Coordinates of C-alpha atoms and ligand atoms in Angstrom, one line a residue:
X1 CA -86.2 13.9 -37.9
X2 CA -88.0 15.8 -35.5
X3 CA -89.4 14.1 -31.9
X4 CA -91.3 16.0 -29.8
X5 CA -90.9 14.0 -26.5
X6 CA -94.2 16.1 -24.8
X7 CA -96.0 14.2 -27.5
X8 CA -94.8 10.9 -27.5
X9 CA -96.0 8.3 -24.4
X10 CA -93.8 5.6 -25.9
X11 CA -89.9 4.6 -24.7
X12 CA -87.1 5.8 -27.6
X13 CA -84.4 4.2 -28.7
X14 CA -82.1 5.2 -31.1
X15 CA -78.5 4.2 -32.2
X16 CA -76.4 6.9 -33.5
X17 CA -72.6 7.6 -33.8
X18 CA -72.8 10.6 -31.4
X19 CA -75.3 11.7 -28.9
X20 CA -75.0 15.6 -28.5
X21 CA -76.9 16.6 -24.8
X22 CA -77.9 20.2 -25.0
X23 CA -79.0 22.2 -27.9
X24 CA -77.7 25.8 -27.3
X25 CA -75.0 27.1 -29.0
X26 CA -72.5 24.5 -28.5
X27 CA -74.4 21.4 -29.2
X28 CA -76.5 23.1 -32.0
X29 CA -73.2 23.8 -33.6
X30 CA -71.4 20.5 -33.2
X31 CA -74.5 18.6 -33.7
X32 CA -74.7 20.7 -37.3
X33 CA -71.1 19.8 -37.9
X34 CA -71.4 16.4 -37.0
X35 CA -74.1 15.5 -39.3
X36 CA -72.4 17.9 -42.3
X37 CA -69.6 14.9 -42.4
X38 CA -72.4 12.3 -42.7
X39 CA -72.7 11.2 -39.3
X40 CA -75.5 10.0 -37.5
X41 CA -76.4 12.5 -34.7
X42 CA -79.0 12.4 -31.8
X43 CA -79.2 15.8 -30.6
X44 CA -81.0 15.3 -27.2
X45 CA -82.4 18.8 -25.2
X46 CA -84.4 18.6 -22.1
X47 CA -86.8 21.7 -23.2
X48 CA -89.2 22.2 -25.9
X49 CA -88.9 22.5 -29.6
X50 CA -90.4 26.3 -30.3
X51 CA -91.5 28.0 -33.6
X52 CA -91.5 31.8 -33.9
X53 CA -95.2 32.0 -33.5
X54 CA -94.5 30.5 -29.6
X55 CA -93.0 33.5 -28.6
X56 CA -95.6 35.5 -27.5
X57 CA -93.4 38.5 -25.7
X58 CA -95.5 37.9 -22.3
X59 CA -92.6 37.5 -20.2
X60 CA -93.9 35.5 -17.2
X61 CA -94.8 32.6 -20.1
X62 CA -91.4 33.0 -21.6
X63 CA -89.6 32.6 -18.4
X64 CA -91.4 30.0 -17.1
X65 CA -91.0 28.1 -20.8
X66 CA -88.0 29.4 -22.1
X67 CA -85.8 29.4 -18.6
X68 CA -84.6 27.0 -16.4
X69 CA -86.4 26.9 -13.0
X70 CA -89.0 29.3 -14.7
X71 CA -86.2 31.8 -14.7
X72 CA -85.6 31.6 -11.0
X73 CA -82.2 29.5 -11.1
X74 CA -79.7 31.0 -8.9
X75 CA -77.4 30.2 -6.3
X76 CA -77.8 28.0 -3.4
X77 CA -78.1 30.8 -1.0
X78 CA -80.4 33.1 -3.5
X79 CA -77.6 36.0 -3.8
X80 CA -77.0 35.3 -7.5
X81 CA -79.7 34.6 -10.1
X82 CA -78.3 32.7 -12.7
X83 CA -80.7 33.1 -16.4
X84 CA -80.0 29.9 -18.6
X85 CA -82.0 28.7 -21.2
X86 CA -84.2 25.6 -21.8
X87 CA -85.6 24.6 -25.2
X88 CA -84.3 24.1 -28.4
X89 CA -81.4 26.9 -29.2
X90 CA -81.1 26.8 -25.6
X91 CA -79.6 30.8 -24.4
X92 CA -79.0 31.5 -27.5
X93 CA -83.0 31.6 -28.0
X94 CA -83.7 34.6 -25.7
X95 CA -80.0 36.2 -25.4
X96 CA -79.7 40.1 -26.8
X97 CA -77.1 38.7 -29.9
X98 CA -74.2 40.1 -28.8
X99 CA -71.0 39.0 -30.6
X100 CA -67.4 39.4 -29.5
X101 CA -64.5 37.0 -30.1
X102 CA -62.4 36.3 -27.0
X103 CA -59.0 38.3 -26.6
X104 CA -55.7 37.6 -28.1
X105 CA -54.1 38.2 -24.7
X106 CA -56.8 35.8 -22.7
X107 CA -56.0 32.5 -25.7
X108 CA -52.4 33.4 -24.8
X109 CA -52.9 33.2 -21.4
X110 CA -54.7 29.8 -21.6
X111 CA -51.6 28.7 -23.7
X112 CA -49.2 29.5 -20.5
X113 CA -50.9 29.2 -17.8
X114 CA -53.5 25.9 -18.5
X115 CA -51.6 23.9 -21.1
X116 CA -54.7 24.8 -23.9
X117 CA -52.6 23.9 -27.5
X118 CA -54.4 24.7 -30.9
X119 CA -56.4 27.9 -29.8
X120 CA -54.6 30.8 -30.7
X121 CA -56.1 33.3 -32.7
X122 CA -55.0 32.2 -35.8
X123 CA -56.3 28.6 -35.0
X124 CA -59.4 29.9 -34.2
X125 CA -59.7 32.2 -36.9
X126 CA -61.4 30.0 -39.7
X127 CA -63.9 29.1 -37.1
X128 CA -64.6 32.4 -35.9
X129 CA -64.9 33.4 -39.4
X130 CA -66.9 31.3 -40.5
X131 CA -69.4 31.2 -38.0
X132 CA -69.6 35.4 -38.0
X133 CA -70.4 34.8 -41.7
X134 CA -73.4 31.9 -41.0
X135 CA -75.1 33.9 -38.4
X136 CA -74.5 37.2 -40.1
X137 CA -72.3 39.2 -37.2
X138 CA -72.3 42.5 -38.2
X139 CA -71.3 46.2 -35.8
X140 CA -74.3 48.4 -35.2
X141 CA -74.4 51.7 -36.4
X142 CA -76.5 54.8 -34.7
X143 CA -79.3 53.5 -36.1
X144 CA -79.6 50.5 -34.0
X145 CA -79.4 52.9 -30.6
X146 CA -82.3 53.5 -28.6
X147 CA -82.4 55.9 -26.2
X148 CA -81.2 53.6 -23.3
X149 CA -78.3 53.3 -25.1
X150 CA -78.1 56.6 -26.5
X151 CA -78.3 58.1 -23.6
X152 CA -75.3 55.5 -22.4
X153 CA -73.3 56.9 -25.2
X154 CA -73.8 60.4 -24.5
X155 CA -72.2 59.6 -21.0
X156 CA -69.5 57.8 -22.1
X157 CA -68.4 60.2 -24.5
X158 CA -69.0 63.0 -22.4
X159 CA -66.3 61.6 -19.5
X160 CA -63.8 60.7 -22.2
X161 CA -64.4 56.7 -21.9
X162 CA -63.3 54.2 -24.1
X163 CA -66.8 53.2 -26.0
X164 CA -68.1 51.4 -29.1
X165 CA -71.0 49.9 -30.7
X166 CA -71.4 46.2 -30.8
X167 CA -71.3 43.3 -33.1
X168 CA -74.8 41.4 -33.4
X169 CA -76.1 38.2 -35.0
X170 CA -79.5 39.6 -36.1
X171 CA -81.3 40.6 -39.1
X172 CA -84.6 41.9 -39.8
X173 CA -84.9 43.2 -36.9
X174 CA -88.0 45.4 -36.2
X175 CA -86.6 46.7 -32.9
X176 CA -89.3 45.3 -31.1
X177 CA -87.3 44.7 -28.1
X178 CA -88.4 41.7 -27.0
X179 CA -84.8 39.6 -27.3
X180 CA -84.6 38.3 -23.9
X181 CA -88.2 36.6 -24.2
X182 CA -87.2 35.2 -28.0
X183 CA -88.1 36.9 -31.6
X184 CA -91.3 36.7 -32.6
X185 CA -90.2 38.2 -35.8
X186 CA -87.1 35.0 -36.1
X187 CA -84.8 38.5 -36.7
X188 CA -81.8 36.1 -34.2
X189 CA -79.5 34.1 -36.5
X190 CA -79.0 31.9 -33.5
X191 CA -79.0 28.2 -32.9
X192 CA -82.6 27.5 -33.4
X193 CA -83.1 29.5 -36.7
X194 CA -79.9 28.4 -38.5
X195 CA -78.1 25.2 -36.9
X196 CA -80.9 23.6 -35.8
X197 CA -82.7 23.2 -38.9
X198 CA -79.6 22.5 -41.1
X199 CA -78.6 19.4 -38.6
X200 CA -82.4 18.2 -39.4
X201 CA -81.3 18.9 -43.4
X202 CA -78.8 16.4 -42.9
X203 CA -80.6 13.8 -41.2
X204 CA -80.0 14.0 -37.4
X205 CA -82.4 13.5 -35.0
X206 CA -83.7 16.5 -32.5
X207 CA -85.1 15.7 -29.9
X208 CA -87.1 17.7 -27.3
X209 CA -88.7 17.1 -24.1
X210 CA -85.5 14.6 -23.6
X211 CA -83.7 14.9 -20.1
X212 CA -80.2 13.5 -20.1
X213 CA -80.2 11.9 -16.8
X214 CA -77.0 9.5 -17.6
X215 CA -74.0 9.1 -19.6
X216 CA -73.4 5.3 -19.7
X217 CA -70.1 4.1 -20.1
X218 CA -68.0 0.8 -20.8
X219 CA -65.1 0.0 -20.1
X220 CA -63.9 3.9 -19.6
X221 CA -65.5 4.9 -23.1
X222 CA -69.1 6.8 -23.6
X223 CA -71.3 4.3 -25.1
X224 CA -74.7 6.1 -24.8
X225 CA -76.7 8.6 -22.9
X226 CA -80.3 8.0 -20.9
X227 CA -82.9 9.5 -19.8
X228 CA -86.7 10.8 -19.5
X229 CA -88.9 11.9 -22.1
X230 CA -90.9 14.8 -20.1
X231 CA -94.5 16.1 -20.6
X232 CA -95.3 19.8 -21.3
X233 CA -95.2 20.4 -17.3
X234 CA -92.1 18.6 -17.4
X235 CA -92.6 15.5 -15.8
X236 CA -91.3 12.5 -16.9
X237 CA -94.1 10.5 -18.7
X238 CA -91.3 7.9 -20.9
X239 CA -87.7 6.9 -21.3
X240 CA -85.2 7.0 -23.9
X241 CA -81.8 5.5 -24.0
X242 CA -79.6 6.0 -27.0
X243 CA -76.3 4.3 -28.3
X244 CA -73.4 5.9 -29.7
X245 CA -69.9 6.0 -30.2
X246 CA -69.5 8.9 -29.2
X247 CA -71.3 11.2 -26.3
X248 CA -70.6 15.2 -26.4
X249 CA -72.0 17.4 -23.4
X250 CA -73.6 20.7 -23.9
X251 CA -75.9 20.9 -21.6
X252 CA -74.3 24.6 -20.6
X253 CA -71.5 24.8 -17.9
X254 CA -74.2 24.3 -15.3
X255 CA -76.1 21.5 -16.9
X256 CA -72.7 19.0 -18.3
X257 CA -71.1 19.3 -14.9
X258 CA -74.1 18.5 -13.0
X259 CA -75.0 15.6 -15.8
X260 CA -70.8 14.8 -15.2
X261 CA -71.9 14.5 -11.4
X262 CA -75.0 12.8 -11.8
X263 CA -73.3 9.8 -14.0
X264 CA -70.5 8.9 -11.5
X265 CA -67.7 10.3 -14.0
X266 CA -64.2 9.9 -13.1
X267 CA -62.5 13.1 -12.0
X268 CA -58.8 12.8 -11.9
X269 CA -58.0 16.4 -11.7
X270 CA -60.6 17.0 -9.2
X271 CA -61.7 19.9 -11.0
X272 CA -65.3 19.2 -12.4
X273 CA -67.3 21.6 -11.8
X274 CA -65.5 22.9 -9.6
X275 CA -64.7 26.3 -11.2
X276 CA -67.5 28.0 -12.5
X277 CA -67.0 31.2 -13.5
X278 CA -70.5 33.6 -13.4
X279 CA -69.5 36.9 -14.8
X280 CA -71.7 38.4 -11.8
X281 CA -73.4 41.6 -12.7
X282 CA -75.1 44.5 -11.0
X283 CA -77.2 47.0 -12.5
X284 CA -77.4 51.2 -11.5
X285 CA -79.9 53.2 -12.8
X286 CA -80.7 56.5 -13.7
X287 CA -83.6 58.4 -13.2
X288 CA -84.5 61.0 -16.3
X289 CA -86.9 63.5 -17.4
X290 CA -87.4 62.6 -20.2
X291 CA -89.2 59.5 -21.7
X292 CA -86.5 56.6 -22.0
X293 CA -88.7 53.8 -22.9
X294 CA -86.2 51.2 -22.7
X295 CA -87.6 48.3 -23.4
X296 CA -88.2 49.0 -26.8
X297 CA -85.2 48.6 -29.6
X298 CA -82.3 46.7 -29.9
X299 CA -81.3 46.3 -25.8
X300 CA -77.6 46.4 -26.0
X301 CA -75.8 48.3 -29.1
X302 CA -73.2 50.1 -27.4
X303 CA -70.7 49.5 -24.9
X304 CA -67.8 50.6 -22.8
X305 CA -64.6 48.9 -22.5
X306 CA -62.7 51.9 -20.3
X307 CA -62.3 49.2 -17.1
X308 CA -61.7 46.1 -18.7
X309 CA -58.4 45.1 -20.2
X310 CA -56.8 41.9 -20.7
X311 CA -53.3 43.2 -20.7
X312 CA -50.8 41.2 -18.4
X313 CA -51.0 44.5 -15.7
X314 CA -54.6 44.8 -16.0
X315 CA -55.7 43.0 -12.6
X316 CA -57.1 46.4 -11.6
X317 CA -59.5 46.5 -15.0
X318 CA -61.9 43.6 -15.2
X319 CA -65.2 45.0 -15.9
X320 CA -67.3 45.6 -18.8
X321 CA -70.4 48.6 -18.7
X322 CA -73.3 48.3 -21.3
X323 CA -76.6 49.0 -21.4
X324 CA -79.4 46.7 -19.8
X325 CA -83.2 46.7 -19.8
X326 CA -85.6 44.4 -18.0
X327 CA -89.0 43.6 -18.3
X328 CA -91.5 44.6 -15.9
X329 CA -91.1 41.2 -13.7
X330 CA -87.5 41.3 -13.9
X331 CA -87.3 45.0 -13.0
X332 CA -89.2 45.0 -10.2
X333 CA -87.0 41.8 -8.6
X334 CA -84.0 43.9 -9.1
X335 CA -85.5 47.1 -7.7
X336 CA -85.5 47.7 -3.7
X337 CA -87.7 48.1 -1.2
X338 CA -91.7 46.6 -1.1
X339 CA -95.2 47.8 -1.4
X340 CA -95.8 51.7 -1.7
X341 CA -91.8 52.3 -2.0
X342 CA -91.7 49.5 -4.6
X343 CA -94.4 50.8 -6.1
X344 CA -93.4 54.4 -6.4
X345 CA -90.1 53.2 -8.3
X346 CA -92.2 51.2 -10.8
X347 CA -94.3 54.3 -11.7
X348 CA -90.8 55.7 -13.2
X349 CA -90.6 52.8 -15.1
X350 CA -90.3 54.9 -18.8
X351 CA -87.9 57.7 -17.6
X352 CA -85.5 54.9 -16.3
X353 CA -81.9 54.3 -18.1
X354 CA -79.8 51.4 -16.5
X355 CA -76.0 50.0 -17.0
X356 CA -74.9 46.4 -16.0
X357 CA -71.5 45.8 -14.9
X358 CA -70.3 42.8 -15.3
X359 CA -67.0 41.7 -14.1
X360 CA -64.3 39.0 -15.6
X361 CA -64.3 37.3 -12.5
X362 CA -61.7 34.8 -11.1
X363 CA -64.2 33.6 -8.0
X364 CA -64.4 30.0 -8.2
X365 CA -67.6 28.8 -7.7
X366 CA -69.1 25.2 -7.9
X367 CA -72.0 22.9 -9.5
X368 CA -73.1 20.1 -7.3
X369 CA -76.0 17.7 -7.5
X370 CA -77.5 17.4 -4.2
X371 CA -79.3 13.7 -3.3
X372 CA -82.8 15.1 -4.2
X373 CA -81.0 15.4 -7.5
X374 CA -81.8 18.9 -7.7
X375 CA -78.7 21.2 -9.1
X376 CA -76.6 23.7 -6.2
X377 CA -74.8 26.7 -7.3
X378 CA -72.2 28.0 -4.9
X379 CA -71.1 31.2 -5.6
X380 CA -70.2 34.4 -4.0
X381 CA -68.0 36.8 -5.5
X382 CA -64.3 37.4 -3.7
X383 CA -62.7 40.3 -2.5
X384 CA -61.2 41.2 -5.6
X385 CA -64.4 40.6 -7.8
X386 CA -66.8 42.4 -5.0
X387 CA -64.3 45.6 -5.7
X388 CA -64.6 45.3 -9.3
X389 CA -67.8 45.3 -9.2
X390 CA -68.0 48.6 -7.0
X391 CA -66.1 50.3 -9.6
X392 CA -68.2 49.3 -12.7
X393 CA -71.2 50.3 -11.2
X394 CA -69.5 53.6 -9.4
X395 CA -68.6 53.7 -13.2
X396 CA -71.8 53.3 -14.4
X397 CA -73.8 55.4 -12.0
X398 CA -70.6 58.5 -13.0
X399 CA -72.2 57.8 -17.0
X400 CA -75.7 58.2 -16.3
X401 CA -75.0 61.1 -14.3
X402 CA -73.1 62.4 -17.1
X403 CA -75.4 61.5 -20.0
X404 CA -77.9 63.5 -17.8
X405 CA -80.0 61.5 -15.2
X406 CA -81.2 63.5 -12.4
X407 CA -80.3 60.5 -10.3
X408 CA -79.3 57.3 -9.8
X409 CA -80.2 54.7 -7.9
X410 CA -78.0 52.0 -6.7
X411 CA -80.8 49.2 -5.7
X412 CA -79.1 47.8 -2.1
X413 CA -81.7 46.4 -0.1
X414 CA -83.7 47.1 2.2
X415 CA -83.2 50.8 1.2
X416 CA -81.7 51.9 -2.4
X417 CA -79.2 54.5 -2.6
X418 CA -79.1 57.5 -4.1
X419 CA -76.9 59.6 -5.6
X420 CA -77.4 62.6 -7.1
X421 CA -73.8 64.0 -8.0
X422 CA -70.5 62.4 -8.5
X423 CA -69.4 63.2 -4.8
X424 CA -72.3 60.8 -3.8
X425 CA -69.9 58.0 -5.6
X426 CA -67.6 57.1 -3.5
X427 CA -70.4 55.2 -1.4
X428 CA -70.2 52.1 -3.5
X429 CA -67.2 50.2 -2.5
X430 CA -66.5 46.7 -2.3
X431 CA -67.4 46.9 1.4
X432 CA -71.1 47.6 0.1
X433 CA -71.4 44.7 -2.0
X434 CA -72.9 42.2 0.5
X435 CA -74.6 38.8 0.3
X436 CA -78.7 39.9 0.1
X437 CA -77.5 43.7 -0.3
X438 CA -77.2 44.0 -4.2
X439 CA -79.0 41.8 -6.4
X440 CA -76.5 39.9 -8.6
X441 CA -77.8 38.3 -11.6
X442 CA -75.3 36.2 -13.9
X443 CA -76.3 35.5 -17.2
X444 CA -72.8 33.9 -18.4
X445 CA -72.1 30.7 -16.7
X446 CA -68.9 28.5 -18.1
X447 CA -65.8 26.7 -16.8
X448 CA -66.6 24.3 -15.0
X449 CA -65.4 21.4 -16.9
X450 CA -61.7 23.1 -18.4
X451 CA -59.8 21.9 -21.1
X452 CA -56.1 22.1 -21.3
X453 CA -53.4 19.1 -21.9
X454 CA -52.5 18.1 -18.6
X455 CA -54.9 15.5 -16.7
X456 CA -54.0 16.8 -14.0
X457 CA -55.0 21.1 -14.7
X458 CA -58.2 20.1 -16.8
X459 CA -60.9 17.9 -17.5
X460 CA -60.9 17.9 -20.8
X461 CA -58.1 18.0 -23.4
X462 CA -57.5 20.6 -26.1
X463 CA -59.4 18.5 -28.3
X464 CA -62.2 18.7 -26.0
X465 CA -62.1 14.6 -25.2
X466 CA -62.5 13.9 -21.4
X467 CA -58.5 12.9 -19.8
X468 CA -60.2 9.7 -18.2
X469 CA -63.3 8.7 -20.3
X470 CA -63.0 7.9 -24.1
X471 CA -65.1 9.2 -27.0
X472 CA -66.4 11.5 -24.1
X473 CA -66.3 15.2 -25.4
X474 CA -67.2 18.6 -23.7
X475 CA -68.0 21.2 -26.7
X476 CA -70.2 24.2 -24.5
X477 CA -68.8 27.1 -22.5
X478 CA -68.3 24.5 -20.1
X479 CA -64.6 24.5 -21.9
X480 CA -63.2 27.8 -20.8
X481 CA -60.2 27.4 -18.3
X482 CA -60.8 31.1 -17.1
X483 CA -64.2 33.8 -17.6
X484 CA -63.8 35.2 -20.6
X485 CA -64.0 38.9 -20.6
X486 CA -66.8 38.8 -23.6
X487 CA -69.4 37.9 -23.9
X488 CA -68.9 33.8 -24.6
X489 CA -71.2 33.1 -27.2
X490 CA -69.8 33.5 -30.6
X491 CA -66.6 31.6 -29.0
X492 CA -68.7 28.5 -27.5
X493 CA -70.1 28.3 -31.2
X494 CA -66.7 29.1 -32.9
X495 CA -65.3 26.4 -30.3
X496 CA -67.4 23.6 -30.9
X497 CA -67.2 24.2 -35.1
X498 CA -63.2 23.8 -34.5
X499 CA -63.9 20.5 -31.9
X500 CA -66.1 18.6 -34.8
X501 CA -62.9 17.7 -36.4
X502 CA -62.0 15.8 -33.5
X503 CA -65.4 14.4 -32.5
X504 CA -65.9 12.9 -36.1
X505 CA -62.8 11.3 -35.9
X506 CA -63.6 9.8 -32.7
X507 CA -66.9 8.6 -33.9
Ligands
FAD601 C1 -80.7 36.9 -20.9 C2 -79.4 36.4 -21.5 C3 -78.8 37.2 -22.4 C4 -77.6 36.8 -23.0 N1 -77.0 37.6 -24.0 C5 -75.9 37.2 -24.6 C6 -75.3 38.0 -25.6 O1 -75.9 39.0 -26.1 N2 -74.1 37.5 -26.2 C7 -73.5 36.4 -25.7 O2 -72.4 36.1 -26.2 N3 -74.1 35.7 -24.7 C8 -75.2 36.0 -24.2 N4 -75.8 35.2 -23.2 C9 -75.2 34.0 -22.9 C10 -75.2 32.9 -24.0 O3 -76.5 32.8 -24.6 C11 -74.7 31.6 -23.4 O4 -73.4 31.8 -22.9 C12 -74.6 30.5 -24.5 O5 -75.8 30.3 -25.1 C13 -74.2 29.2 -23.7 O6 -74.1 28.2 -24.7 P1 -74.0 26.7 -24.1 O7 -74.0 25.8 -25.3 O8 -72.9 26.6 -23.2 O9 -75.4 26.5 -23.3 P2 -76.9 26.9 -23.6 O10 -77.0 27.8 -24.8 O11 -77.4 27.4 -22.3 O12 -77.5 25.5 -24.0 C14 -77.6 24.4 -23.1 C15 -78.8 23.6 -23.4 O13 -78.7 22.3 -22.7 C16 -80.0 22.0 -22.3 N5 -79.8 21.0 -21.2 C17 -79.3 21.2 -19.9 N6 -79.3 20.1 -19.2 C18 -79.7 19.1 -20.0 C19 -79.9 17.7 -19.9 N7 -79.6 17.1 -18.7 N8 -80.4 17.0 -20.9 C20 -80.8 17.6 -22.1 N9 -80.6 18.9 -22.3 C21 -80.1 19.7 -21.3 C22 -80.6 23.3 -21.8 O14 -82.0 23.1 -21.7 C23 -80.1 24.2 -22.9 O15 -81.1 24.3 -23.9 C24 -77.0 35.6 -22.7 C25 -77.7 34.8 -21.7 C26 -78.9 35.2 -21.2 C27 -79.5 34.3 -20.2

């Protein structure tokens, strides 16, 4: 049954065996799950419920409807914007589909280091499996490059790199290019396409519009969540409170540790969000003669993996190139400089190639509710992450260059620099990467709410139940005791499909 809380002026009450908060990839997945053994599932999400036809590729609608904060979340002091999603699918909705499971080496090291038992590859394998065959992962070929990432390729090959092309959960896709503002054409086998509607099939509830401001608890057990029913400018216009055995947080890492705040949790370990991991990324780009067009086609099909390695020696190697394209809005944000300057850069908008770097950070950074009850992000990058960063985009800058840019452009602030052969490198270093300098923009947030079998490492336990609050589960990337490396994903779904198991029998 679907409830369209914009549309409905009355309180809601339901009783259910478990409340999932957060309808993005985690909590479309487990609510799917859930409801597959026969259970009765609220599946409660704070943003609207959107159809195809809603997603009208004009990207300051999309952000301001599809985003939280109208797409300007970001870090308490501004230096890192952080993209989540809000609606129905949550990020999965306007995220570019990439696929990758998470390393052999990185499980192993939760195994060691954080006390995570029944995650090893193998264990994780029938999950992984089967959700790459439901929303129909599959590697690119040439085909699926446009010239962004052609041009990308030509680079990496050119200096020797270690490259690829990428897994994807789409089909039928026209190439539009419009991923990041959701697919008008429904090519994403995401959340809201194929979990979504197959929890409806077996008879839980969805409910949009429905802010989670409370987990209510008994006697140390979930017994419920509450909250507001919002309008369509997302003000609270009703109430709903809803009973259930048991309560599972997805609200993204941001949103459960914040709703973990909010509710007065208990906190043994101390740890709750506490250790939010960003994946911070920077972007470089080149400047070309010829027509790049980037925005159109699939945004990221190829990647290189030359600086990141999860081996145990592989401090020194924790970042990931790949292709990016923005919009116009979110070009010119990232872009230096103002007015005529500005302006100047923008006209070069179709000969422009850019590369992300993106690093597997270990900064530590925290989610707070402050008494306004507005969320706080603190998070700056540390020494070791700021010099990662330098070298992917030192990296990235040496592959446009290579694939044939005439230059590159490194957007610092107030001035950009630029560089227009590979001596010019060298003046990216980690001593460049201030606070206000280089935009940052994270679009991977996750860890802030660990699991791992001691109470006193983790807030959750390998089976995802809270150490101190019973029939209280955590199944979104929330879960990860370190960044991942990958992009997280197909291993928040694959996660929460092998949690159910230990939801249902909770429930
Ligand atoms: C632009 C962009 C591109 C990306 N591209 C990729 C990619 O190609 N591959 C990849 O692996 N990852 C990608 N990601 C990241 C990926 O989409 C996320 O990591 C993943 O969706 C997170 O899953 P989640 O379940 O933790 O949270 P989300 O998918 O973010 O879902 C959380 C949901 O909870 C809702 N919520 C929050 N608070 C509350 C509350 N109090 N009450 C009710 N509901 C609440 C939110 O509105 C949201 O819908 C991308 C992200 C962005 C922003």
């Amino acid at each position: 049954m679907i409830v369209r809380g914009r549309e409905r002026r009355r309180d809601l009450r339901l009783d259910v065996d478990a409340a999932v908060v957060g309808s993005g990839a985690g909590g479309a997945m487990m609510a799917r799950e859930l409801s597959a053994r026969g259970l009765r599932v609220a599946l409660l999400e704070m943003g609207g419920h959107h159809r195809p036809a809603d997603f009208t590729a004009v990207e300051a609608d999309m952000l301001e409807e599809l985003f939280q904060e109208r797409g300007a979340r970001a870090t308490r002091d501004l230096s890192v914007r952080v993209l989540q999603g809000r609606g129905v699918g949550g990020s999965t909705v306007h995220n570019t589909c990439l696929c990758k499971r998470a390393p052999a080496e990185l499980l192993a090291r939760w195994k060691r280091e954080h006390a995570v038992s029944g995650a090893s590859p193998a264990e994780l394998d029938p999950a992984y499996a089967a959700t790459e065959q439901e929303l129909g992962v599959r590697e690119l070929g040439p085909d699926d490059l446009n010239r962004n990432n052609a041009l990308f390729r030509r680079g990496v090959e050119a200096l020797g790199y270690r490259g690829g092309f990428l897994h994807h959960n789409r089909a039928g896709c026209r190439g539009a290019g419009y991923c990041e503002l959701g697919c008008p054409f429904d090519a994403k086998q995401n959340a809201l396409k194929v979990l979504v509607p197959a929890a409806l099939e077996h008879g839980a509830w969805v409910v949009s519009d429905a802010r989670v401001e409370r987990v209510e608890t008994r006697r140390g057990r979930a017994r419920g969540v509450s909250g507001s029913l919002l309008d369509a400018l997302g003000r609270p216009h009703a109430r709903f409170e809803v009973d259930a055995r048991v309560v599972c947080l997805a609200a993204s890492a941001v949103g459960s540790a914040a709703l973990h705040a909010r509710s007065g949790l208990p906190d043994p370990s101390g740890l709750a969000g506490t250790t939010l991991r960003l994946h911070p990324g920077g972007v470089v780009a080149g400047l070309f003669d010829e027509e790049v067009v980037g925005w159109r086609g699939v945004p990221q099909s190829y990647e290189c993996t030359e600086f990141l390695s999860f081996a145990e020696d592989a401090a020194k190697r924790r970042v990931w190139l790949v292709p990016v394209f923005a919009h116009p809005i979110g070009t010119a944000v990232q872009l230096s400089g103002f007015g005529a300057a500005h302006g100047e850069l923008m006209r070069r908008y179709r000969h422009v190639a850019a590369v992300t770097a993106m690093v597997h950070d270990t900064t530590r950074g925290r989610v707070r509710v402050e008494a306004s009850g507005r969320i706080r992000i603190d998070y700056w990058p540390n020494h070791d992450d700021r010099a990662q960063l330098a070298l992917g985009l030192r990296e990235g800058a040496r592959i446009l260059l290579a694939a044939g840019a005439r230059r590159v452009l490194v957007p610092f602030e107030p001035d950009p620099l630029w560089i227009d052969d590979a001596a010019g490198l060298a003046a990216i270093d980690a001593a460049a990467i201030r606070r206000h300098r280089l935009p940052l923009t994270a679009v991977h947030p996750m860890g802030t709410l660990p699991l791992g079998d001691d109470p006193a490492r983790a807030v959750v336990d390998s089976r995802g139940e809270h150490h101190a609050v019973g029939g209280l589960f955590v199944c979104d990337g929330s879960l990860f005791p370190t960044s991942l490396g990958v992009p997280p994903q197909l291993s928040i779904y694959s996660f929460a499909r092998h949690l159910a198991p230990h939801v249902a029998a909770a429930c």
